[in-house]
RNA sequence: GGCCCCAUCGUCUAGCCUGGUCUAGGACACCUCCCUUUCACGGAGGUAACAGGGGUUCAAAUCCCCUUGGGGUCACCA
């Protein structure tokens, strides 16, 4: 067991007694939590909690250019929404805290510097004064020569101490590099097995940047040790980094955690999932439609032009969303929050995410986090990358929604509406909403769907317009007796209704259909649906009429008759 | 390109470690039929995979080798 090595000989912050298992999720707050990160967090959480261990969260904000406070708060909220609670880390509600902080790397500079000094002192790391331009040139040359670039330490590693001190004193920019020992390095991984990198593959990598911040590699190794992390579960893109981390652990005399590298989650076309995907969709739409100006009320003309002119310019999330609304296109969900907005259930997202890269076997597919916690193990993690299948996710979501009690759906849909469709909620009474949600329950694949497909409910009666689609024309203006005639005939029937409930309306309409439409309810229902909704799709017609209210329904029917040539 | 890893239906995967029970199982998607006042749901069927080639063995999806294909990585980003 690699972890059985003696504890750190470097007595820095006092350690708590080690729990059996400590995992960590360590995102860099350079955006929003995306599904890949969420899956990693979920597995880390399940692994630790399943073993009675500790799951900790650490924010890797050592890149000053890319970090922001709001981004890290977003991460925390996303995690909490998914039901992935952390025992140690930044505090949010009941989550976080702990004795091994601070959990923001930007607040741990002193700690890193002490270890850095120790390595330099011991001759295991050295200052290097190469400029970025010099290094770039060498890399370029290596590329042209057709071989991989490796840092050549001969110059900087052998600088006399006096020179180094003098250069530092005069303020020359310098990084610190780790003096990587020669020889092959064997990575032991619980998912992938063993892999040996030949000698020379790992060069003298930078461990402290010129701005004084440690690099990712250094901070990770120090923090994992001090936070007594036992198991590192992370995405496979980090696999090769492991060698660097091992070099550092050896140099510092640290324990070695157990590693498990998780397969990547990609787009269906195997490309990396990234926020750029949103940009791509928008760009394609704009180009396909040959637009030269943004839709009104989205982004400014100047911003639009700058964005279109340069493929490397990316819209901010808010800009992209606004433009998507204006263009009436749907952006692909990438971040956890996107899925929340789209009306996915957190428990379903977790379930589905867990299925990308892991499975409990025995043909079990549907499970909750509790099950995952009990059953998750590294042995069943697959090695191959998974293509993220939104269609299957949607199917799972649909199953979960239609499978929940009606009251639960109504309640969750209400919360969703209050957050994302405030305009809709304002224009509808509580009772109406309850009825509408109840009627939408069994046909909803997401919490969001009913708000998008039922907008006709909140349109003013006199502003309702009708589709002129083939189906509408057919239903209304077909051979006699056509829909329009039925509408005219059924109008007085509805006017005569004294009670206006779904059941009462049905009782009034059914006899009519029996008499005048050969019992074919559809012949009457569909024209009514079109009349009151403007289109061919709505909740069941009697519910729809009842929710709308008698006055609205009658106004709409009369207007429809007039519009289609009564 | 160097290095590392991987390879089962269109997709997510079970099976592989400990060869025979695999005429390869499940799920999503797709197709057909049924149900149906729209949409959706639901029900019953169906199509569909061991990348290719060599070994080893009485026997290979399972073990070995090669080829091909895919992914990752080669930053003062994480």
Coordinates of C-alpha atoms (C1' of nucleotides) in Angstrom, one line a residue:
Chain A
X1 CA 0.0 0.0 0.0
X2 CA 1.7 3.2 -1.2
X3 CA -0.1 5.1 1.5
X4 CA 1.5 3.1 4.3
X5 CA 4.6 5.2 4.3
X6 CA 5.6 7.1 7.4
X7 CA 4.0 10.5 7.8
X8 CA 5.6 13.6 6.6
X9 CA 8.9 14.4 8.3
X10 CA 8.1 18.0 7.8
X11 CA 6.2 19.2 10.8
X12 CA 4.2 22.1 9.4
X13 CA 0.6 22.6 10.5
X14 CA -0.5 20.0 13.1
X15 CA -2.2 17.1 11.5
X16 CA -5.5 15.7 12.7
X17 CA -5.5 11.9 13.1
X18 CA -5.9 10.5 9.7
X19 CA -9.3 9.1 8.7
X20 CA -9.2 5.9 6.8
X21 CA -9.9 7.7 3.6
X22 CA -9.7 11.3 2.4
X23 CA -10.6 12.4 -1.1
X24 CA -10.7 15.8 -2.5
X25 CA -12.2 17.7 -5.4
X26 CA -10.0 20.5 -6.5
X27 CA -11.4 22.7 -9.2
X28 CA -9.9 25.8 -10.5
X29 CA -12.6 28.5 -10.4
X30 CA -12.2 29.6 -13.9
X31 CA -15.8 29.3 -15.0
X32 CA -18.7 27.1 -13.9
X33 CA -18.8 23.6 -12.7
X34 CA -19.2 21.5 -15.9
X35 CA -20.5 18.0 -16.1
X36 CA -17.0 16.4 -16.2
X37 CA -16.1 18.1 -13.0
X38 CA -19.4 17.2 -11.4
X39 CA -18.8 13.6 -12.2
X40 CA -15.3 13.7 -10.6
X41 CA -16.7 15.4 -7.6
X42 CA -19.5 12.8 -7.4
X43 CA -17.1 9.9 -7.5
X44 CA -14.8 11.5 -4.9
X45 CA -17.8 12.1 -2.7
X46 CA -19.2 8.6 -3.1
X47 CA -15.8 7.0 -2.5
X48 CA -15.0 8.8 0.7
X49 CA -18.5 8.8 2.1
X50 CA -18.9 5.1 1.3
X51 CA -15.8 4.3 3.4
X52 CA -16.8 6.6 6.2
X53 CA -14.0 8.9 5.2
X54 CA -13.8 12.6 4.4
X55 CA -14.5 14.4 1.2
X56 CA -12.8 17.8 0.9
X57 CA -13.0 20.6 -1.4
X58 CA -10.1 22.9 -2.3
X59 CA -10.1 25.8 -4.7
X60 CA -7.1 25.9 -7.0
X61 CA -6.9 29.5 -7.7
X62 CA -3.2 29.9 -8.3
X63 CA -3.8 31.4 -11.8
X64 CA -4.4 35.0 -11.0
X65 CA -5.6 35.7 -14.5
X66 CA -8.3 33.2 -14.5
X67 CA -9.8 33.1 -11.0
X68 CA -12.6 35.0 -9.6
X69 CA -14.5 34.8 -6.3
X70 CA -17.9 34.7 -7.9
X71 CA -16.9 31.6 -9.9
X72 CA -15.9 29.7 -6.8
X73 CA -19.2 30.5 -5.1
X74 CA -21.0 29.2 -8.3
X75 CA -19.1 26.0 -7.9
X76 CA -20.1 25.5 -4.4
X77 CA -23.8 26.1 -5.2
X78 CA -23.7 23.7 -8.0
X79 CA -22.2 21.0 -5.9
X80 CA -24.7 21.7 -3.1
X81 CA -27.6 21.5 -5.6
X82 CA -26.4 18.1 -6.8
X83 CA -26.5 16.9 -3.3
X84 CA -22.7 16.5 -3.1
X85 CA -21.8 17.8 0.3
X86 CA -18.2 18.4 1.4
X87 CA -16.8 17.8 4.9
X88 CA -14.0 20.2 4.6
X89 CA -13.4 23.2 2.5
X90 CA -14.9 26.6 1.8
X91 CA -18.0 27.2 3.9
X92 CA -21.4 27.3 2.3
X93 CA -24.4 26.6 4.6
X94 CA -23.7 23.4 6.4
X95 CA -20.9 22.4 4.1
X96 CA -17.2 23.0 4.6
X97 CA -15.0 24.2 7.4
X98 CA -12.2 21.9 8.7
X99 CA -8.9 22.2 10.4
X100 CA -6.6 21.8 7.3
X101 CA -7.4 25.1 5.6
X102 CA -7.2 27.6 4.2
X103 CA -8.9 25.8 1.3
X104 CA -8.1 28.5 -1.2
X105 CA -4.6 28.0 -2.6
X106 CA -4.2 31.7 -3.1
X107 CA -4.3 31.9 0.7
X108 CA -1.6 29.3 1.2
X109 CA 1.4 31.1 -0.3
X110 CA 3.4 31.1 2.9
X111 CA 3.1 27.3 3.1
X112 CA 4.2 26.7 -0.4
X113 CA 7.1 29.1 0.0
X114 CA 8.4 27.3 3.0
X115 CA 8.5 24.0 1.1
X116 CA 9.9 25.7 -2.0
X117 CA 12.7 27.1 0.1
X118 CA 13.4 23.7 1.5
X119 CA 13.7 22.1 -1.9
X120 CA 16.0 24.8 -3.2
X121 CA 18.1 24.5 0.0
X122 CA 18.4 20.8 -0.5
X123 CA 19.5 21.3 -4.1
X124 CA 16.3 19.5 -5.3
X125 CA 15.1 22.6 -7.1
X126 CA 16.8 25.6 -8.6
X127 CA 16.1 29.1 -9.9
X128 CA 15.9 29.5 -13.6
X129 CA 16.1 32.8 -15.4
X130 CA 15.1 31.8 -18.9
X131 CA 12.7 34.2 -20.6
X132 CA 9.5 33.1 -22.1
X133 CA 10.7 34.1 -25.5
X134 CA 13.8 32.0 -25.2
X135 CA 11.9 29.0 -24.1
X136 CA 9.3 29.4 -26.9
X137 CA 12.0 29.6 -29.4
X138 CA 13.5 26.4 -28.2
X139 CA 10.2 24.7 -28.2
X140 CA 9.5 25.8 -31.7
X141 CA 12.9 24.5 -32.8
X142 CA 12.3 21.2 -31.2
X143 CA 8.9 21.0 -32.9
X144 CA 10.4 21.7 -36.3
X145 CA 13.2 19.2 -35.7
X146 CA 10.4 16.7 -35.1
X147 CA 11.1 15.7 -31.5
X148 CA 9.6 16.6 -28.1
X149 CA 11.0 19.5 -26.3
X150 CA 12.7 18.8 -23.0
X151 CA 14.1 21.5 -20.7
X152 CA 17.8 21.5 -20.7
X153 CA 19.0 22.1 -17.2
X154 CA 22.7 22.4 -18.0
X155 CA 22.8 26.1 -17.8
X156 CA 20.5 27.2 -15.0
X157 CA 20.9 24.3 -12.6
X158 CA 24.6 24.9 -12.4
X159 CA 24.6 28.6 -11.8
X160 CA 26.9 29.6 -9.0
X161 CA 25.0 30.6 -5.9
X162 CA 26.5 34.0 -6.0
X163 CA 25.2 34.6 -9.4
X164 CA 21.7 33.4 -8.5
X165 CA 21.7 35.7 -5.5
X166 CA 22.9 38.6 -7.5
X167 CA 20.4 38.1 -10.2
X168 CA 17.6 37.7 -7.7
X169 CA 18.8 40.8 -5.9
X170 CA 18.6 42.9 -9.0
X171 CA 15.1 41.7 -9.5
X172 CA 15.5 39.4 -12.6
X173 CA 12.3 37.4 -13.2
X174 CA 12.9 33.9 -12.2
X175 CA 11.0 30.6 -11.8
X176 CA 11.9 27.7 -9.7
X177 CA 12.2 24.3 -11.4
X178 CA 12.2 20.9 -9.8
X179 CA 15.4 18.9 -10.5
X180 CA 13.8 15.7 -11.7
X181 CA 16.0 12.7 -11.0
X182 CA 17.0 10.5 -13.9
X183 CA 15.3 7.2 -14.5
X184 CA 12.0 5.8 -15.5
X185 CA 8.9 6.5 -13.4
X186 CA 6.2 3.9 -12.8
X187 CA 2.7 5.2 -12.1
X188 CA 0.5 2.9 -10.2
X189 CA -3.2 3.6 -10.9
X190 CA -6.2 1.8 -9.5
X191 CA -8.2 2.2 -12.7
X192 CA -5.5 2.0 -15.4
X193 CA -3.0 -0.3 -13.8
X194 CA 0.7 0.4 -14.1
X195 CA 2.4 2.6 -16.7
X196 CA 6.0 3.4 -16.9
X197 CA 7.3 6.6 -18.4
X198 CA 10.8 6.1 -19.8
X199 CA 13.7 8.1 -18.4
X200 CA 13.8 11.6 -19.7
X201 CA 10.1 11.9 -20.2
X202 CA 9.7 14.2 -17.2
X203 CA 11.9 17.2 -17.4
X204 CA 12.7 19.9 -14.9
X205 CA 9.2 21.4 -14.7
X206 CA 8.4 24.8 -13.1
X207 CA 7.1 24.6 -9.6
X208 CA 7.0 28.3 -8.9
X209 CA 6.0 30.9 -11.4
X210 CA 7.7 34.3 -11.8
X211 CA 4.7 35.9 -10.1
X212 CA 5.6 34.0 -7.0
X213 CA 2.6 31.6 -7.2
X214 CA 3.3 27.9 -7.1
X215 CA 2.3 26.0 -10.2
X216 CA -0.5 23.5 -10.0
X217 CA 1.8 20.6 -9.6
X218 CA 3.5 22.0 -6.6
X219 CA 0.4 23.2 -4.8
X220 CA -1.4 20.0 -5.4
X221 CA 1.4 17.9 -3.9
X222 CA 1.8 20.1 -0.9
X223 CA -1.9 20.4 -0.2
X224 CA -2.7 16.8 -0.7
X225 CA 0.0 16.0 1.9
X226 CA -1.1 18.6 4.4
X227 CA -4.7 17.8 3.9
X228 CA -3.8 14.1 4.4
X229 CA -5.5 13.1 1.2
X230 CA -5.3 9.3 0.7
X231 CA -7.0 8.9 -2.6
X232 CA -6.7 11.1 -5.6
X233 CA -9.5 10.6 -8.1
X234 CA -9.3 12.9 -11.1
X235 CA -9.8 13.0 -14.8
X236 CA -7.5 11.0 -17.0
X237 CA -6.1 14.1 -18.6
X238 CA -4.0 14.3 -15.4
X239 CA -2.5 10.9 -15.8
X240 CA 0.8 12.0 -17.1
X241 CA 1.0 14.7 -14.4
X242 CA 1.1 12.0 -11.9
X243 CA 4.8 11.4 -12.6
X244 CA 5.6 15.0 -11.8
X245 CA 3.6 14.7 -8.6
X246 CA 5.5 11.6 -7.6
X247 CA 8.8 13.3 -8.2
X248 CA 7.8 16.1 -5.9
X249 CA 6.5 13.7 -3.3
X250 CA 9.8 12.0 -3.2
X251 CA 11.7 15.2 -3.1
X252 CA 9.6 16.5 -0.2
X253 CA 9.5 13.2 1.6
X254 CA 5.7 13.0 1.4
X255 CA 3.4 10.1 1.4
X256 CA 2.0 8.9 -1.9
X257 CA -1.8 8.8 -2.2
X258 CA -3.5 6.2 -4.2
X259 CA -4.4 7.3 -7.6
X260 CA -7.4 6.6 -9.8
X261 CA -7.8 8.3 -13.1
X262 CA -11.3 8.6 -14.4
X263 CA -12.2 8.4 -18.1
X264 CA -13.1 11.7 -19.8
X265 CA -16.6 12.7 -20.7
X266 CA -16.8 14.1 -24.2
X267 CA -19.3 15.5 -26.7
X268 CA -21.0 12.9 -29.0
X269 CA -18.5 13.7 -31.7
X270 CA -15.7 12.9 -29.2
X271 CA -14.6 16.5 -28.9
X272 CA -13.9 18.0 -25.6
X273 CA -16.9 19.4 -23.8
X274 CA -16.3 23.0 -23.2
X275 CA -18.1 26.3 -23.0
X276 CA -16.9 27.0 -26.5
X277 CA -19.6 24.6 -27.7
X278 CA -22.1 27.3 -27.0
X279 CA -20.2 29.8 -29.0
X280 CA -20.0 27.4 -31.9
X281 CA -23.7 27.0 -32.0
X282 CA -24.3 30.7 -32.0
X283 CA -21.6 31.4 -34.6
X284 CA -23.0 28.7 -36.9
X285 CA -26.5 30.1 -36.6
X286 CA -25.4 33.7 -37.3
X287 CA -23.4 32.6 -40.3
X288 CA -26.1 30.3 -41.7
X289 CA -28.7 33.0 -41.4
X290 CA -26.2 35.6 -42.9
X291 CA -27.0 38.0 -40.0
X292 CA -25.0 41.2 -39.9
X293 CA -26.6 42.6 -36.8
X294 CA -27.6 41.0 -33.5
X295 CA -31.4 40.7 -32.7
X296 CA -32.6 43.7 -30.8
X297 CA -32.1 43.6 -27.1
X298 CA -29.4 41.0 -27.0
X299 CA -25.8 42.4 -27.4
X300 CA -24.5 45.6 -28.9
X301 CA -23.7 45.9 -32.5
X302 CA -20.0 46.6 -31.7
X303 CA -19.8 43.5 -29.5
X304 CA -21.5 41.5 -32.2
X305 CA -19.1 42.6 -34.8
X306 CA -16.0 42.0 -32.7
X307 CA -17.2 38.6 -31.8
X308 CA -18.0 37.6 -35.4
X309 CA -14.7 39.0 -36.6
X310 CA -12.6 36.9 -34.3
X311 CA -13.2 33.3 -33.7
X312 CA -11.1 33.4 -30.5
X313 CA -13.4 36.0 -29.0
X314 CA -15.9 34.2 -26.8
X315 CA -19.1 35.7 -25.5
X316 CA -19.7 35.8 -21.8
X317 CA -22.3 33.4 -20.5
X318 CA -24.9 36.1 -20.1
X319 CA -24.3 37.4 -23.5
X320 CA -24.5 34.0 -25.1
X321 CA -27.8 33.3 -23.3
X322 CA -29.3 36.6 -24.4
X323 CA -28.2 36.0 -28.0
X324 CA -29.6 32.5 -27.9
X325 CA -33.0 33.8 -26.8
X326 CA -32.9 36.4 -29.5
X327 CA -32.0 33.9 -32.2
X328 CA -34.4 31.4 -30.8
X329 CA -31.8 28.6 -30.6
X330 CA -31.1 26.3 -27.8
X331 CA -27.6 26.3 -26.4
X332 CA -26.1 22.9 -25.5
X333 CA -25.9 22.4 -21.7
X334 CA -22.4 22.1 -20.6
X335 CA -22.4 23.4 -17.0
X336 CA -24.3 21.9 -14.1
X337 CA -26.2 25.1 -13.9
X338 CA -27.3 24.9 -17.6
X339 CA -28.9 21.6 -16.8
X340 CA -30.6 23.1 -13.8
X341 CA -32.0 25.9 -15.9
X342 CA -33.2 23.4 -18.5
X343 CA -35.2 21.6 -15.8
X344 CA -33.2 18.5 -15.1
X345 CA -33.4 17.0 -11.7
X346 CA -30.2 17.0 -9.7
X347 CA -30.7 13.4 -8.6
X348 CA -31.1 12.4 -12.3
X349 CA -28.0 14.3 -13.3
X350 CA -26.0 12.5 -10.7
X351 CA -27.4 9.1 -11.6
X352 CA -26.7 9.6 -15.3
X353 CA -23.2 11.1 -14.7
X354 CA -22.3 8.1 -12.5
X355 CA -23.2 5.9 -15.5
X356 CA -20.6 7.6 -17.6
X357 CA -17.5 5.8 -16.5
X358 CA -18.9 3.5 -13.9
X359 CA -21.7 1.0 -13.5
X360 CA -22.9 -1.2 -10.7
X361 CA -23.4 -4.2 -13.0
X362 CA -26.3 -6.6 -12.7
X363 CA -28.2 -4.5 -15.2
X364 CA -28.9 -1.9 -12.6
X365 CA -29.1 1.6 -14.1
X366 CA -31.4 3.7 -12.0
X367 CA -30.1 4.6 -8.5
X368 CA -29.6 7.5 -6.2
X369 CA -26.6 8.9 -4.5
X370 CA -27.1 6.8 -1.4
X371 CA -26.8 3.7 -3.5
X372 CA -23.8 5.1 -5.3
X373 CA -22.2 5.8 -2.0
X374 CA -22.6 2.3 -0.9
X375 CA -21.6 0.6 -4.2
X376 CA -19.0 2.8 -5.8
X377 CA -15.6 1.3 -6.2
X378 CA -12.6 1.9 -8.4
X379 CA -12.6 -1.6 -9.8
X380 CA -15.7 -1.0 -11.8
X381 CA -14.6 2.3 -13.3
X382 CA -14.1 1.9 -17.0
X383 CA -11.1 2.9 -18.9
X384 CA -12.6 4.3 -22.0
X385 CA -13.9 7.9 -22.6
X386 CA -17.6 8.3 -22.6
X387 CA -19.7 10.3 -25.0
X388 CA -22.2 12.3 -23.2
X389 CA -25.7 11.4 -24.4
X390 CA -28.2 14.1 -23.7
X391 CA -31.0 12.1 -25.2
X392 CA -30.6 9.3 -22.7
X393 CA -30.3 11.9 -19.9
X394 CA -33.6 13.3 -21.0
X395 CA -35.2 9.9 -21.0
X396 CA -34.0 9.4 -17.4
X397 CA -35.3 12.8 -16.4
X398 CA -38.7 12.0 -17.9
X399 CA -38.9 8.7 -16.1
X400 CA -38.0 10.4 -12.8
X401 CA -40.6 13.2 -13.3
X402 CA -43.4 11.0 -14.4
X403 CA -42.6 8.6 -11.6
X404 CA -42.8 11.2 -8.8
X405 CA -46.0 11.9 -6.9
X406 CA -48.0 14.7 -8.5
X407 CA -47.8 17.0 -5.5
X408 CA -44.0 16.7 -5.6
X409 CA -43.9 17.6 -9.3
X410 CA -46.2 20.6 -8.7
X411 CA -44.0 21.8 -5.9
X412 CA -40.8 21.4 -7.8
X413 CA -42.1 22.9 -10.9
X414 CA -43.3 25.9 -8.9
X415 CA -39.9 26.5 -7.5
X416 CA -38.4 26.1 -10.9
X417 CA -40.9 28.6 -12.4
X418 CA -40.3 31.1 -9.6
X419 CA -36.6 31.0 -10.4
X420 CA -36.6 30.9 -14.1
X421 CA -40.0 32.0 -15.3
X422 CA -41.0 34.8 -13.0
X423 CA -43.1 36.4 -15.8
X424 CA -45.1 33.3 -16.3
X425 CA -45.7 32.8 -12.6
X426 CA -46.9 36.4 -12.2
X427 CA -49.6 36.1 -14.8
X428 CA -51.2 33.0 -13.4
X429 CA -52.9 32.4 -10.2
X430 CA -51.7 29.8 -7.7
X431 CA -54.8 27.6 -8.4
X432 CA -54.3 27.9 -12.1
X433 CA -50.7 26.9 -11.8
X434 CA -51.5 23.9 -9.7
X435 CA -54.0 22.8 -12.2
X436 CA -51.7 23.4 -15.1
X437 CA -48.8 21.6 -13.5
X438 CA -51.0 18.7 -12.6
X439 CA -52.1 18.5 -16.2
X440 CA -48.6 18.8 -17.4
X441 CA -47.0 16.3 -15.0
X442 CA -47.3 13.1 -17.0
X443 CA -46.2 14.8 -20.3
X444 CA -43.2 16.6 -18.9
X445 CA -39.6 15.5 -19.6
X446 CA -38.1 18.4 -17.7
X447 CA -39.3 20.9 -15.1
X448 CA -38.9 23.6 -17.7
X449 CA -41.0 22.1 -20.5
X450 CA -44.4 23.2 -19.3
X451 CA -43.3 26.8 -19.2
X452 CA -42.1 26.8 -22.7
X453 CA -45.0 24.9 -24.3
X454 CA -47.8 26.6 -22.4
X455 CA -47.1 30.3 -23.0
X456 CA -50.5 30.7 -24.6
X457 CA -52.0 30.6 -21.1
X458 CA -50.4 33.9 -20.2
X459 CA -51.1 35.7 -23.4
X460 CA -53.9 38.3 -23.3
X461 CA -57.0 36.9 -25.0
X462 CA -57.1 39.7 -27.6
X463 CA -53.4 39.2 -28.4
X464 CA -53.5 35.5 -29.2
X465 CA -52.5 34.7 -32.7
X466 CA -52.9 31.5 -34.6
X467 CA -50.4 29.3 -36.4
X468 CA -51.1 29.0 -40.1
X469 CA -49.6 25.6 -40.3
X470 CA -50.9 22.7 -42.4
X471 CA -52.2 20.9 -39.4
X472 CA -54.2 24.0 -38.2
X473 CA -55.7 24.6 -41.6
X474 CA -56.6 21.0 -41.9
X475 CA -58.3 20.8 -38.5
X476 CA -60.2 24.0 -39.0
X477 CA -60.9 24.4 -42.7
X478 CA -61.1 20.8 -44.0
X479 CA -64.2 19.4 -45.8
X480 CA -67.5 20.0 -44.0
X481 CA -68.4 19.4 -41.3
X482 CA -65.0 21.0 -40.5
X483 CA -63.5 22.3 -37.3
X484 CA -64.8 25.7 -37.8
X485 CA -68.3 24.5 -38.1
X486 CA -67.9 22.5 -34.9
X487 CA -66.5 25.5 -33.2
X488 CA -69.5 27.5 -34.1
X489 CA -71.9 24.8 -33.1
X490 CA -70.1 24.0 -29.8
X491 CA -69.9 27.7 -28.7
X492 CA -73.4 27.9 -27.4
X493 CA -72.9 24.6 -25.6
X494 CA -70.0 26.0 -23.8
X495 CA -71.8 29.3 -23.1
X496 CA -74.5 27.3 -21.5
X497 CA -72.2 25.6 -19.0
X498 CA -73.0 26.8 -15.6
X499 CA -70.1 24.9 -14.0
X500 CA -66.6 25.4 -15.4
X501 CA -64.5 22.4 -14.5
X502 CA -62.7 19.9 -16.6
X503 CA -65.3 17.3 -15.8
X504 CA -68.3 19.6 -16.4
X505 CA -66.9 20.7 -19.7
X506 CA -66.3 17.1 -20.7
X507 CA -69.9 16.3 -19.8
X508 CA -71.1 19.0 -22.1
X509 CA -68.9 18.3 -25.1
X510 CA -69.1 14.5 -25.2
X511 CA -72.8 14.4 -26.1
X512 CA -72.2 16.9 -28.8
X513 CA -69.4 14.9 -30.3
X514 CA -71.5 11.8 -30.1
X515 CA -74.3 13.5 -32.0
X516 CA -72.4 15.6 -34.5
X517 CA -69.0 14.0 -34.9
X518 CA -69.8 10.3 -34.9
X519 CA -68.5 10.1 -31.3
X520 CA -65.1 11.2 -32.5
X521 CA -64.1 13.5 -29.8
X522 CA -61.0 14.5 -31.7
X523 CA -63.0 16.2 -34.3
X524 CA -64.2 18.7 -31.7
X525 CA -61.3 18.7 -29.3
X526 CA -58.7 19.6 -31.8
X527 CA -60.5 22.7 -33.2
X528 CA -61.1 23.8 -29.6
X529 CA -57.5 23.3 -28.8
X530 CA -56.4 25.4 -31.7
X531 CA -59.0 28.1 -30.9
X532 CA -57.8 28.6 -27.3
X533 CA -54.1 27.9 -27.7
X534 CA -53.2 29.1 -31.1
X535 CA -51.6 25.8 -32.0
X536 CA -52.0 22.1 -32.1
X537 CA -50.4 21.2 -28.8
X538 CA -51.7 21.7 -25.3
X539 CA -52.5 19.8 -22.2
X540 CA -55.7 17.7 -22.4
X541 CA -58.4 20.0 -23.8
X542 CA -60.8 19.9 -20.9
X543 CA -58.1 20.8 -18.5
X544 CA -56.9 23.5 -20.8
X545 CA -60.4 25.0 -21.0
X546 CA -60.9 24.8 -17.3
X547 CA -57.6 26.4 -16.5
X548 CA -58.1 29.2 -18.9
X549 CA -61.5 30.1 -17.4
X550 CA -64.8 30.4 -19.1
X551 CA -64.5 34.1 -20.1
X552 CA -61.1 33.7 -21.7
X553 CA -62.0 30.5 -23.5
X554 CA -65.1 31.9 -25.0
X555 CA -63.3 35.1 -26.2
X556 CA -60.6 33.1 -27.8
X557 CA -63.1 30.8 -29.6
X558 CA -65.1 33.7 -30.9
X559 CA -61.9 35.4 -32.1
X560 CA -60.8 32.2 -33.8
X561 CA -64.0 31.9 -35.6
X562 CA -63.8 35.5 -36.7
X563 CA -60.2 35.1 -37.8
X564 CA -60.7 32.0 -39.9
X565 CA -63.7 33.4 -41.6
X566 CA -66.9 33.0 -39.6
Chain B
rG1 C1' 5.7 13.9 -34.1
rG2 C1' 7.7 11.8 -29.0
rC3 C1' 5.6 9.4 -24.7
rC4 C1' 1.4 7.1 -22.1
rC5 C1' -3.3 4.8 -22.2
rC6 C1' -7.5 2.5 -24.5
rA7 C1' -10.6 -0.8 -28.1
rU8 C1' -18.1 -5.1 -27.0
rC9 C1' -24.6 -2.7 -30.6
rG10 C1' -25.3 4.4 -33.3
rU11 C1' -24.5 5.7 -27.7
rC12 C1' -23.8 4.4 -22.2
rU13 C1' -22.4 -0.2 -20.7
rA14 C1' -22.6 -6.0 -18.6
rG15 C1' -19.3 -10.0 -19.6
rC16 C1' -12.8 -10.0 -19.7
rC17 C1' -8.9 -10.4 -14.1
rU18 C1' -10.3 -16.5 -12.4
rG19 C1' -10.9 -19.1 -21.1
rG20 C1' -16.2 -23.3 -21.8
rU21 C1' -22.7 -21.4 -18.7
rC22 C1' -22.1 -15.8 -24.6
rU23 C1' -26.5 -18.7 -30.7
rA24 C1' -22.8 -11.8 -26.2
rG25 C1' -27.2 -9.3 -21.5
rG26 C1' -29.4 -4.4 -20.1
rA27 C1' -30.5 0.8 -21.1
rC28 C1' -31.1 5.1 -24.5
rA29 C1' -31.9 5.9 -29.7
rC30 C1' -34.0 3.7 -34.1
rC31 C1' -37.9 0.6 -36.9
rU32 C1' -42.9 -2.0 -36.7
rC33 C1' -47.5 -2.7 -34.4
rC34 C1' -51.0 -1.4 -30.3
rC35 C1' -53.2 2.5 -27.1
rU36 C1' -54.7 7.7 -27.9
rU37 C1' -58.8 14.3 -28.2
rU38 C1' -53.1 17.1 -29.7
rC39 C1' -48.3 16.6 -27.7
rA40 C1' -46.1 13.2 -24.6
rC41 C1' -46.5 8.8 -21.9
rG42 C1' -47.5 3.7 -21.9
rG43 C1' -47.7 -1.7 -24.0
rA44 C1' -45.8 -5.7 -27.4
rG45 C1' -42.2 -7.0 -30.9
rG46 C1' -37.7 -6.1 -34.0
rU47 C1' -32.9 -4.4 -36.2
rA48 C1' -28.0 -3.7 -34.1
rA49 C1' -21.5 -5.1 -31.4
rC50 C1' -16.8 -8.7 -29.5
rA51 C1' -11.8 -3.3 -34.9
rG52 C1' -8.5 -6.5 -38.3
rG53 C1' -4.7 -10.3 -38.5
rG54 C1' -1.7 -13.8 -36.2
rG55 C1' -0.7 -17.0 -32.2
rU56 C1' -1.7 -20.1 -27.3
rU57 C1' -5.6 -23.8 -26.2
rC58 C1' -9.7 -29.5 -26.9
rA59 C1' -12.1 -24.5 -26.4
rA60 C1' -10.9 -17.2 -26.8
rA61 C1' -15.2 -11.5 -26.5
rU62 C1' -12.1 -13.3 -22.5
rC63 C1' -4.7 -14.9 -22.5
rC64 C1' -0.2 -13.2 -25.8
rC65 C1' 1.8 -10.5 -30.2
rC66 C1' 1.3 -7.3 -34.5
rU67 C1' -1.6 -3.8 -37.3
rU68 C1' -5.3 -0.3 -37.4
rG69 C1' -8.3 3.1 -35.0
rG70 C1' -9.4 6.4 -30.8
rG71 C1' -8.1 9.3 -26.5
rG72 C1' -4.6 11.8 -23.3
rU73 C1' -0.2 14.6 -22.7
rC74 C1' 4.1 17.2 -24.1
rA75 C1' 2.9 25.7 -20.6
rC76 C1' 5.6 30.4 -15.8
rC77 C1' -3.2 26.7 -17.3
rA78 C1' -5.1 23.8 -14.0

